[in-house]
mmCIF file of C-alpha atoms and ligand atoms in Angstrom:
data_model
loop_
_atom_site.group_PDB
_atom_site.id
_atom_site.type_symbol
_atom_site.label_atom_id
_atom_site.label_comp_id
_atom_site.label_asym_id
_atom_site.label_seq_id
_atom_site.Cartn_x
_atom_site.Cartn_y
_atom_site.Cartn_z
ATOM 1 C CA UNK A 8 0.000 0.000 0.000
ATOM 2 C CA UNK A 9 1.077 3.552 -0.723
ATOM 3 C CA UNK A 10 2.826 5.502 2.073
ATOM 4 C CA UNK A 11 1.444 9.027 1.974
ATOM 5 C CA UNK A 12 3.387 12.084 3.142
ATOM 6 C CA UNK A 13 1.699 13.386 6.286
ATOM 7 C CA UNK A 14 2.345 16.957 7.372
ATOM 8 C CA UNK A 15 0.803 18.040 10.644
ATOM 9 C CA UNK A 16 1.109 20.566 13.439
ATOM 10 C CA UNK A 17 -0.789 23.514 14.809
ATOM 11 C CA UNK A 18 -2.286 26.210 12.625
ATOM 12 C CA UNK A 19 -0.172 28.609 14.707
ATOM 13 C CA UNK A 20 2.648 28.172 17.172
ATOM 14 C CA UNK A 21 1.172 29.919 20.244
ATOM 15 C CA UNK A 22 3.422 29.060 23.172
ATOM 16 C CA UNK A 23 6.544 26.972 23.536
ATOM 17 C CA UNK A 24 4.654 24.333 25.523
ATOM 18 C CA UNK A 25 1.769 24.062 23.030
ATOM 19 C CA UNK A 26 4.229 23.760 20.118
ATOM 20 C CA UNK A 27 6.499 21.189 21.741
ATOM 21 C CA UNK A 28 3.744 19.042 23.272
ATOM 22 C CA UNK A 29 1.712 18.999 20.042
ATOM 23 C CA UNK A 30 4.766 18.116 17.951
ATOM 24 C CA UNK A 31 5.940 15.427 20.379
ATOM 25 C CA UNK A 32 2.506 13.775 20.435
ATOM 26 C CA UNK A 33 2.374 13.913 16.644
ATOM 27 C CA UNK A 34 5.773 12.241 16.403
ATOM 28 C CA UNK A 35 4.562 9.521 18.803
ATOM 29 C CA UNK A 36 1.788 8.564 16.352
ATOM 30 C CA UNK A 37 4.588 7.455 13.988
ATOM 31 C CA UNK A 38 2.361 8.556 11.122
ATOM 32 C CA UNK A 39 3.628 12.095 10.653
ATOM 33 C CA UNK A 40 6.586 12.822 8.374
ATOM 34 C CA UNK A 41 6.813 16.598 8.612
ATOM 35 C CA UNK A 42 5.809 19.017 11.388
ATOM 36 C CA UNK A 43 4.161 22.325 10.538
ATOM 37 C CA UNK A 44 3.335 25.544 12.405
ATOM 38 C CA UNK A 45 2.393 29.028 11.258
ATOM 39 C CA UNK A 46 4.392 31.804 12.928
ATOM 40 C CA UNK A 47 3.596 34.697 10.590
ATOM 41 C CA UNK A 48 -0.145 34.441 10.032
ATOM 42 C CA UNK A 49 -1.778 36.256 7.128
ATOM 43 C CA UNK A 50 -5.203 36.933 8.626
ATOM 44 C CA UNK A 51 -8.228 38.226 6.782
ATOM 45 C CA UNK A 52 -9.473 40.021 9.912
ATOM 46 C CA UNK A 53 -6.967 42.498 11.488
ATOM 47 C CA UNK A 54 -8.248 41.595 14.976
ATOM 48 C CA UNK A 55 -7.145 37.964 14.540
ATOM 49 C CA UNK A 56 -3.953 36.520 16.025
ATOM 50 C CA UNK A 57 -1.086 37.329 13.655
ATOM 51 C CA UNK A 58 1.497 34.853 14.898
ATOM 52 C CA UNK A 59 4.409 34.903 17.362
ATOM 53 C CA UNK A 60 7.040 35.627 14.711
ATOM 54 C CA UNK A 61 10.709 34.699 15.061
ATOM 55 C CA UNK A 62 10.249 33.313 18.581
ATOM 56 C CA UNK A 63 8.277 30.440 17.059
ATOM 57 C CA UNK A 64 11.330 29.455 15.015
ATOM 58 C CA UNK A 65 13.230 28.730 18.229
ATOM 59 C CA UNK A 66 10.366 26.507 19.439
ATOM 60 C CA UNK A 67 10.214 24.707 16.107
ATOM 61 C CA UNK A 68 13.974 24.142 16.108
ATOM 62 C CA UNK A 69 13.513 22.529 19.550
ATOM 63 C CA UNK A 70 10.611 20.410 18.285
ATOM 64 C CA UNK A 71 12.822 19.259 15.421
ATOM 65 C CA UNK A 72 15.662 18.356 17.805
ATOM 66 C CA UNK A 73 13.346 16.455 20.176
ATOM 67 C CA UNK A 74 11.353 14.539 17.545
ATOM 68 C CA UNK A 75 13.954 14.165 14.794
ATOM 69 C CA UNK A 76 11.294 15.244 12.281
ATOM 70 C CA UNK A 77 11.760 17.978 9.651
ATOM 71 C CA UNK A 78 9.779 21.192 10.131
ATOM 72 C CA UNK A 79 7.787 23.506 7.862
ATOM 73 C CA UNK A 80 6.643 27.136 8.221
ATOM 74 C CA UNK A 81 4.707 29.559 6.067
ATOM 75 C CA UNK A 82 6.617 32.450 4.511
ATOM 76 C CA UNK A 83 5.157 35.514 2.856
ATOM 77 C CA UNK A 84 8.234 37.589 2.001
ATOM 78 C CA UNK A 85 12.021 37.481 1.599
ATOM 79 C CA UNK A 86 12.724 38.348 5.230
ATOM 80 C CA UNK A 87 10.635 35.387 6.415
ATOM 81 C CA UNK A 88 12.669 33.064 4.188
ATOM 82 C CA UNK A 89 15.986 34.422 5.506
ATOM 83 C CA UNK A 90 14.844 33.939 9.091
ATOM 84 C CA UNK A 91 13.362 30.469 8.486
ATOM 85 C CA UNK A 92 16.583 29.298 6.843
ATOM 86 C CA UNK A 93 18.716 30.688 9.637
ATOM 87 C CA UNK A 94 16.841 28.436 12.121
ATOM 88 C CA UNK A 95 17.218 25.316 9.997
ATOM 89 C CA UNK A 96 13.641 25.060 8.698
ATOM 90 C CA UNK A 97 13.439 22.199 6.159
ATOM 91 C CA UNK A 98 10.285 23.082 4.238
ATOM 92 C CA UNK A 99 8.651 26.440 3.623
ATOM 93 C CA UNK A 100 5.189 26.902 2.268
ATOM 94 C CA UNK A 101 3.768 29.810 0.346
ATOM 95 C CA UNK A 102 0.241 30.487 1.585
ATOM 96 C CA UNK A 103 -2.837 30.995 -0.543
ATOM 97 C CA UNK A 104 -2.829 34.765 0.025
ATOM 98 C CA UNK A 105 0.786 35.008 -1.137
ATOM 99 C CA UNK A 106 0.528 32.764 -4.212
ATOM 100 C CA UNK A 107 -1.847 35.358 -5.668
ATOM 101 C CA UNK A 108 0.830 38.059 -5.517
ATOM 102 C CA UNK A 109 3.583 37.738 -8.147
ATOM 103 C CA UNK A 110 5.657 40.468 -6.418
ATOM 104 C CA UNK A 111 5.918 38.440 -3.219
ATOM 105 C CA UNK A 112 6.503 35.170 -5.039
ATOM 106 C CA UNK A 113 9.322 36.806 -7.012
ATOM 107 C CA UNK A 114 10.845 38.208 -3.837
ATOM 108 C CA UNK A 115 10.697 34.779 -2.178
ATOM 109 C CA UNK A 116 12.161 33.106 -5.282
ATOM 110 C CA UNK A 117 15.105 35.501 -5.308
ATOM 111 C CA UNK A 118 16.286 34.442 -1.824
ATOM 112 C CA UNK A 119 15.830 30.729 -2.505
ATOM 113 C CA UNK A 120 18.628 30.607 -5.063
ATOM 114 C CA UNK A 121 21.214 27.992 -4.127
ATOM 115 C CA UNK A 122 19.335 26.786 -0.998
ATOM 116 C CA UNK A 123 18.196 23.217 -0.294
ATOM 117 C CA UNK A 124 14.915 24.035 1.408
ATOM 118 C CA UNK A 125 11.834 22.393 -0.134
ATOM 119 C CA UNK A 126 9.007 24.670 -1.184
ATOM 120 C CA UNK A 127 5.304 23.914 -0.940
ATOM 121 C CA UNK A 128 3.045 26.199 -2.945
ATOM 122 C CA UNK A 129 -0.585 26.424 -1.903
ATOM 123 C CA UNK A 130 -3.233 27.155 -4.496
ATOM 124 C CA UNK A 131 -4.176 30.848 -4.762
ATOM 125 C CA UNK A 132 -7.324 31.919 -2.892
ATOM 126 C CA UNK A 133 -9.166 32.471 -6.161
ATOM 127 C CA UNK A 134 -9.627 29.676 -8.695
ATOM 128 C CA UNK A 135 -7.059 30.966 -11.176
ATOM 129 C CA UNK A 136 -4.687 28.193 -12.169
ATOM 130 C CA UNK A 137 -2.411 30.508 -14.124
ATOM 131 C CA UNK A 138 -1.469 32.277 -10.870
ATOM 132 C CA UNK A 139 -0.595 28.916 -9.331
ATOM 133 C CA UNK A 140 1.427 27.786 -12.348
ATOM 134 C CA UNK A 141 3.065 31.241 -12.474
ATOM 135 C CA UNK A 142 4.195 30.892 -8.857
ATOM 136 C CA UNK A 143 5.598 27.410 -9.579
ATOM 137 C CA UNK A 144 7.478 28.742 -12.604
ATOM 138 C CA UNK A 145 8.961 31.662 -10.648
ATOM 139 C CA UNK A 146 10.241 29.370 -7.899
ATOM 140 C CA UNK A 147 11.321 26.619 -10.325
ATOM 141 C CA UNK A 148 13.297 29.155 -12.300
ATOM 142 C CA UNK A 149 15.694 29.789 -9.429
ATOM 143 C CA UNK A 150 16.016 26.267 -8.026
ATOM 144 C CA UNK A 151 14.594 23.547 -10.242
ATOM 145 C CA UNK A 152 11.247 21.844 -10.148
ATOM 146 C CA UNK A 153 12.225 18.763 -8.069
ATOM 147 C CA UNK A 154 11.958 20.524 -4.741
ATOM 148 C CA UNK A 155 8.498 21.981 -5.237
ATOM 149 C CA UNK A 156 5.223 20.404 -4.114
ATOM 150 C CA UNK A 157 1.708 21.687 -4.665
ATOM 151 C CA UNK A 158 -0.774 22.042 -1.810
ATOM 152 C CA UNK A 159 -4.497 22.047 -2.540
ATOM 153 C CA UNK A 160 -6.337 24.011 0.184
ATOM 154 C CA UNK A 161 -9.499 24.907 -1.720
ATOM 155 C CA UNK A 162 -10.758 28.178 -3.188
ATOM 156 C CA UNK A 163 -12.817 31.060 -1.775
ATOM 157 C CA UNK A 164 -16.414 31.033 -2.875
ATOM 158 C CA UNK A 165 -19.005 33.729 -2.826
ATOM 159 C CA UNK A 166 -22.188 32.981 -0.878
ATOM 160 C CA UNK A 167 -23.098 29.892 1.139
ATOM 161 C CA UNK A 168 -20.968 26.800 0.877
ATOM 162 C CA UNK A 169 -20.656 23.739 3.070
ATOM 163 C CA UNK A 170 -16.872 24.242 2.872
ATOM 164 C CA UNK A 171 -14.673 27.049 4.134
ATOM 165 C CA UNK A 172 -12.888 26.864 0.784
ATOM 166 C CA UNK A 173 -14.548 24.881 -1.993
ATOM 167 C CA UNK A 174 -12.334 22.057 -3.284
ATOM 168 C CA UNK A 175 -13.132 22.379 -7.028
ATOM 169 C CA UNK A 176 -11.514 18.993 -7.683
ATOM 170 C CA UNK A 177 -11.767 19.441 -11.464
ATOM 171 C CA UNK A 178 -9.218 22.277 -11.285
ATOM 172 C CA UNK A 179 -6.831 19.902 -9.598
ATOM 173 C CA UNK A 180 -7.136 17.456 -12.493
ATOM 174 C CA UNK A 181 -6.248 20.372 -14.704
ATOM 175 C CA UNK A 182 -3.143 21.453 -12.798
ATOM 176 C CA UNK A 183 -1.948 17.858 -12.576
ATOM 177 C CA UNK A 184 -2.204 17.635 -16.335
ATOM 178 C CA UNK A 185 -0.106 20.785 -16.589
ATOM 179 C CA UNK A 186 2.453 19.744 -13.951
ATOM 180 C CA UNK A 187 2.373 15.929 -14.101
ATOM 181 C CA UNK A 188 5.663 15.316 -12.275
ATOM 182 C CA UNK A 189 4.850 17.432 -9.262
ATOM 183 C CA UNK A 190 3.802 15.983 -5.919
ATOM 184 C CA UNK A 191 0.443 17.192 -4.671
ATOM 185 C CA UNK A 192 -0.669 17.378 -1.054
ATOM 186 C CA UNK A 193 -4.248 17.973 0.054
ATOM 187 C CA UNK A 194 -4.973 20.325 2.981
ATOM 188 C CA UNK A 195 -8.411 19.159 4.193
ATOM 189 C CA UNK A 196 -8.254 21.477 7.227
ATOM 190 C CA UNK A 197 -8.518 24.671 5.189
ATOM 191 C CA UNK A 198 -10.956 23.121 2.711
ATOM 192 C CA UNK A 199 -13.353 22.027 5.465
ATOM 193 C CA UNK A 200 -13.012 24.772 8.062
ATOM 194 C CA UNK A 201 -14.397 22.266 10.592
ATOM 195 C CA UNK A 202 -13.411 18.914 12.061
ATOM 196 C CA UNK A 203 -16.485 16.992 10.910
ATOM 197 C CA UNK A 204 -15.658 16.705 7.216
ATOM 198 C CA UNK A 205 -11.910 16.088 7.510
ATOM 199 C CA UNK A 206 -12.161 12.337 7.035
ATOM 200 C CA UNK A 207 -14.437 12.619 4.022
ATOM 201 C CA UNK A 208 -12.160 15.097 2.219
ATOM 202 C CA UNK A 209 -9.029 13.147 3.171
ATOM 203 C CA UNK A 210 -10.531 9.950 1.729
ATOM 204 C CA UNK A 211 -11.400 11.716 -1.530
ATOM 205 C CA UNK A 212 -7.795 12.962 -1.734
ATOM 206 C CA UNK A 213 -6.522 9.428 -1.115
ATOM 207 C CA UNK A 214 -8.819 8.078 -3.837
ATOM 208 C CA UNK A 215 -7.594 10.735 -6.264
ATOM 209 C CA UNK A 216 -3.991 9.574 -5.683
ATOM 210 C CA UNK A 217 -2.732 12.628 -3.852
ATOM 211 C CA UNK A 218 0.775 12.161 -2.494
ATOM 212 C CA UNK A 219 -0.126 13.225 1.023
ATOM 213 C CA UNK A 220 -2.093 15.361 3.438
ATOM 214 C CA UNK A 221 -1.491 18.485 5.496
ATOM 215 C CA UNK A 222 -3.801 18.464 8.520
ATOM 216 C CA UNK A 223 -3.751 20.947 11.384
ATOM 217 C CA UNK A 224 -3.401 19.491 14.852
ATOM 218 C CA UNK A 225 -3.443 21.140 18.278
ATOM 219 C CA UNK A 226 -3.056 19.729 21.732
ATOM 220 C CA UNK A 227 -6.282 21.474 22.753
ATOM 221 C CA UNK A 228 -8.137 22.466 19.561
ATOM 222 C CA UNK A 229 -11.057 24.285 21.212
ATOM 223 C CA UNK A 230 -8.613 26.710 22.827
ATOM 224 C CA UNK A 231 -6.555 27.377 19.677
ATOM 225 C CA UNK A 232 -5.753 31.016 18.904
ATOM 226 C CA UNK A 233 -6.451 30.499 15.185
ATOM 227 C CA UNK A 234 -8.617 28.067 13.196
ATOM 228 C CA UNK A 235 -9.995 26.480 16.390
ATOM 229 C CA UNK A 236 -12.936 24.841 14.596
ATOM 230 C CA UNK A 237 -10.857 22.805 12.174
ATOM 231 C CA UNK A 238 -7.978 21.510 14.311
ATOM 232 C CA UNK A 239 -7.889 18.017 15.833
ATOM 233 C CA UNK A 240 -5.763 16.485 18.586
ATOM 234 C CA UNK A 241 -2.760 14.322 17.643
ATOM 235 C CA UNK A 242 -4.741 11.329 18.924
ATOM 236 C CA UNK A 243 -7.697 12.186 16.636
ATOM 237 C CA UNK A 244 -5.270 12.585 13.758
ATOM 238 C CA UNK A 245 -3.943 9.090 14.369
ATOM 239 C CA UNK A 246 -7.494 7.687 14.369
ATOM 240 C CA UNK A 247 -8.268 9.533 11.138
ATOM 241 C CA UNK A 248 -5.112 8.225 9.470
ATOM 242 C CA UNK A 249 -5.812 4.680 10.669
ATOM 243 C CA UNK A 250 -9.303 4.869 9.151
ATOM 244 C CA UNK A 251 -8.189 6.214 5.781
ATOM 245 C CA UNK A 252 -7.709 3.802 2.906
ATOM 246 C CA UNK A 253 -4.902 4.491 0.445
ATOM 247 C CA UNK A 254 -6.016 2.153 -2.303
ATOM 248 C CA UNK A 255 -3.679 0.894 -5.010
ATOM 249 C CA UNK A 256 -3.362 3.050 -8.112
ATOM 250 C CA UNK A 257 -3.441 -0.045 -10.290
ATOM 251 C CA UNK A 258 -4.181 -3.707 -9.974
ATOM 252 C CA UNK A 259 -2.686 -6.356 -12.220
ATOM 253 C CA UNK A 260 -5.452 -8.860 -11.413
ATOM 254 C CA UNK A 261 -6.929 -10.035 -14.733
ATOM 255 C CA UNK A 262 -10.620 -10.126 -13.659
ATOM 256 C CA UNK A 263 -10.251 -6.559 -12.400
ATOM 257 C CA UNK A 264 -8.581 -5.444 -15.658
ATOM 258 C CA UNK A 265 -11.191 -7.209 -17.799
ATOM 259 C CA UNK A 266 -14.191 -5.709 -15.959
ATOM 260 C CA UNK A 267 -12.635 -2.292 -16.005
ATOM 261 C CA UNK A 268 -11.782 -2.366 -19.698
ATOM 262 C CA UNK A 269 -15.288 -3.585 -20.552
ATOM 263 C CA UNK A 270 -16.896 -0.618 -18.794
ATOM 264 C CA UNK A 271 -14.280 1.793 -20.085
ATOM 265 C CA UNK A 272 -14.844 0.843 -23.700
ATOM 266 C CA UNK A 273 -18.577 1.368 -23.231
ATOM 267 C CA UNK A 274 -17.907 4.768 -21.680
ATOM 268 C CA UNK A 275 -15.583 5.699 -24.558
ATOM 269 C CA UNK A 276 -18.331 4.813 -27.026
ATOM 270 C CA UNK A 277 -20.909 6.869 -25.117
ATOM 271 C CA UNK A 278 -18.531 9.861 -24.980
ATOM 272 C CA UNK A 279 -18.045 9.695 -28.763
ATOM 273 C CA UNK A 280 -21.815 9.473 -29.320
ATOM 274 C CA UNK A 281 -22.436 12.365 -26.933
ATOM 275 C CA UNK A 282 -20.067 14.650 -28.802
ATOM 276 C CA UNK A 283 -21.354 13.579 -32.219
ATOM 277 C CA UNK A 284 -24.824 14.543 -31.008
ATOM 278 C CA UNK A 285 -23.601 17.826 -29.552
ATOM 279 C CA UNK A 286 -21.914 18.661 -32.829
ATOM 280 C CA UNK A 287 -25.189 17.993 -34.689
ATOM 281 C CA UNK A 288 -27.054 20.107 -32.142
ATOM 282 C CA UNK A 289 -24.683 23.046 -32.710
ATOM 283 C CA UNK A 290 -25.087 22.788 -36.499
ATOM 284 C CA UNK A 291 -28.854 23.059 -36.021
ATOM 285 C CA UNK A 292 -28.354 26.099 -33.763
ATOM 286 C CA UNK A 293 -26.375 27.719 -36.585
ATOM 287 C CA UNK A 294 -29.209 27.040 -39.014
ATOM 288 C CA UNK A 295 -31.597 28.694 -36.572
ATOM 289 C CA UNK A 296 -29.172 31.642 -36.377
ATOM 290 C CA UNK A 297 -29.414 32.048 -40.141
ATOM 291 C CA UNK A 298 -33.229 32.061 -40.029
ATOM 292 C CA UNK A 299 -33.255 34.556 -37.134
ATOM 293 C CA UNK A 300 -30.850 36.806 -39.013
ATOM 294 C CA UNK A 301 -33.017 36.650 -42.102
ATOM 295 C CA UNK A 302 -36.176 37.504 -40.126
ATOM 296 C CA UNK A 303 -34.474 40.019 -37.825
ATOM 297 C CA UNK A 304 -35.309 38.137 -34.609
ATOM 298 C CA UNK A 305 -33.176 38.318 -31.408
ATOM 299 C CA UNK A 306 -30.987 35.336 -30.425
ATOM 300 C CA UNK A 307 -32.401 34.672 -26.982
ATOM 301 C CA UNK A 308 -36.013 33.564 -26.592
ATOM 302 C CA UNK A 309 -36.612 33.091 -22.896
ATOM 303 C CA UNK A 310 -39.816 31.063 -23.167
ATOM 304 C CA UNK A 311 -38.291 28.548 -25.486
ATOM 305 C CA UNK A 312 -35.264 28.160 -23.241
ATOM 306 C CA UNK A 313 -37.374 27.750 -20.086
ATOM 307 C CA UNK A 314 -39.462 25.092 -21.743
ATOM 308 C CA UNK A 315 -36.318 23.126 -22.735
ATOM 309 C CA UNK A 316 -35.088 23.236 -19.126
ATOM 310 C CA UNK A 317 -38.465 22.191 -17.727
ATOM 311 C CA UNK A 318 -38.837 19.340 -20.182
ATOM 312 C CA UNK A 319 -35.459 17.807 -19.357
ATOM 313 C CA UNK A 320 -35.709 18.431 -15.624
ATOM 314 C CA UNK A 321 -39.091 16.707 -15.511
ATOM 315 C CA UNK A 322 -37.216 13.550 -16.520
ATOM 316 C CA UNK A 323 -34.468 13.963 -13.928
ATOM 317 C CA UNK A 324 -35.807 11.255 -11.616
ATOM 318 C CA UNK A 325 -36.250 8.693 -14.326
ATOM 319 C CA UNK A 326 -32.783 9.448 -15.698
ATOM 320 C CA UNK A 327 -31.331 9.261 -12.200
ATOM 321 C CA UNK A 328 -29.520 12.572 -12.725
ATOM 322 C CA UNK A 329 -29.553 15.482 -10.284
ATOM 323 C CA UNK A 330 -31.261 18.713 -11.239
ATOM 324 C CA UNK A 331 -28.015 20.570 -10.527
ATOM 325 C CA UNK A 332 -26.120 18.392 -12.985
ATOM 326 C CA UNK A 333 -28.772 18.743 -15.698
ATOM 327 C CA UNK A 334 -28.792 22.515 -15.287
ATOM 328 C CA UNK A 335 -24.977 22.713 -15.491
ATOM 329 C CA UNK A 336 -24.932 20.675 -18.742
ATOM 330 C CA UNK A 337 -27.797 22.652 -20.258
ATOM 331 C CA UNK A 338 -26.108 25.947 -19.337
ATOM 332 C CA UNK A 339 -22.913 24.867 -21.099
ATOM 333 C CA UNK A 340 -24.866 23.753 -24.184
ATOM 334 C CA UNK A 341 -26.909 26.927 -24.202
ATOM 335 C CA UNK A 342 -23.963 29.292 -23.961
ATOM 336 C CA UNK A 343 -22.137 27.466 -26.788
ATOM 337 C CA UNK A 344 -25.289 27.562 -28.869
ATOM 338 C CA UNK A 345 -25.653 31.318 -28.278
ATOM 339 C CA UNK A 346 -22.001 31.829 -29.253
ATOM 340 C CA UNK A 347 -22.593 29.985 -32.537
ATOM 341 C CA UNK A 348 -25.695 32.026 -33.336
ATOM 342 C CA UNK A 349 -23.888 35.189 -32.361
ATOM 343 C CA UNK A 350 -21.063 34.385 -34.800
ATOM 344 C CA UNK A 351 -23.605 34.018 -37.600
ATOM 345 C CA UNK A 352 -25.813 36.986 -36.739
ATOM 346 C CA UNK A 353 -23.154 39.515 -35.730
ATOM 347 C CA UNK A 354 -20.283 38.585 -38.017
ATOM 348 C CA UNK A 355 -20.019 42.157 -39.293
ATOM 349 C CA UNK A 356 -19.153 43.429 -35.745
ATOM 350 C CA UNK A 357 -16.070 41.231 -35.573
ATOM 351 C CA UNK A 358 -13.440 43.329 -37.358
HETATM 352 C C1 PEP B 13 -2.256 27.758 7.101
HETATM 353 O O1 PEP B 13 -1.791 26.749 6.559
HETATM 354 O O2 PEP B 13 -2.352 27.894 8.331
HETATM 355 C C2 PEP B 13 -2.787 28.841 6.244
HETATM 356 C C3 PEP B 13 -2.872 30.095 6.623
HETATM 357 O O3 PEP B 13 -3.181 28.360 5.083
HETATM 358 P P1 PEP B 13 -3.798 29.049 3.752
HETATM 359 O O4 PEP B 13 -2.701 29.832 3.127
HETATM 360 O O5 PEP B 13 -4.175 27.831 2.989
HETATM 361 O O6 PEP B 13 -4.976 29.878 4.180
HETATM 362 MN MN1 MN B 14 -4.812 27.532 9.633
#
């Protein structure tokens, strides 16, 4: 079975005792490979705890000496990197609020030249993969790609969500296609924002072949000075890790391979049929565009569109498809169809 990389420690180092006791208990689980603690905390709210600063580096150096485990801290500028390196920090991570800022990433990259420290780059707060890839490229430029790992901590969403930061797993497929060699770690703590969903998100990450997890742990989570709702005790972390299943990526068993290939070839056929049909549907939309142009009729006819949605949604149950899914597919089809009609009807505006 796969051996995932487990990074854990408090959201913030608060006191020497809290840091050392938490780290020692984590080491005792024998499941944790890297210890983490935030000492410079980028907080959204200025009233929130902003970290103990350099003092925390002394505590972490002690935790490293006592446990024998490597340590990681978050950095947000060049000075942080200098300080972290001077205390023997092994891994630094660039937080979500820093990945969005090319000036800071550049500044951090410039002091990493020639160092051995490993760099973890969290996804930017907003779902913009080019910012994430840009940060990777800036850091890789000064010290090679081998020492960089990605950390998926979810993305801010407007309005209600069951997550603190929505995972948007499909974006992760995308970035892994773009950076196939890079290790990727999931941070369920910042995705969930609470303890209850940690196991569920961790299991999804395991099933999507992530290389590891970063989970916040605190000796007394309820009393934590930051992110109190999402931290778990080292003991709870051990239970979570014992429950998780890291299934094999592949299985050579011939019955498994046969059943899988049978279903996969059926799926491949259905995908081809689906896109053939979509292509035919778009050609028809273009024909309609020509007729509308000829008769001087606007592209969008609300009634017609509403009746299409209603008709398909009325079959949702029978099709065993959720209304949300049907609406998402229809929206994509509709916007492509409008684009096609627009190209036909407003060609003259294009120059
Ligand atoms: C953290 O890891 O404590 C942290 C601040 O993370 P993020 O940058 O993902 O918000
Ligand atoms: Mn945190």
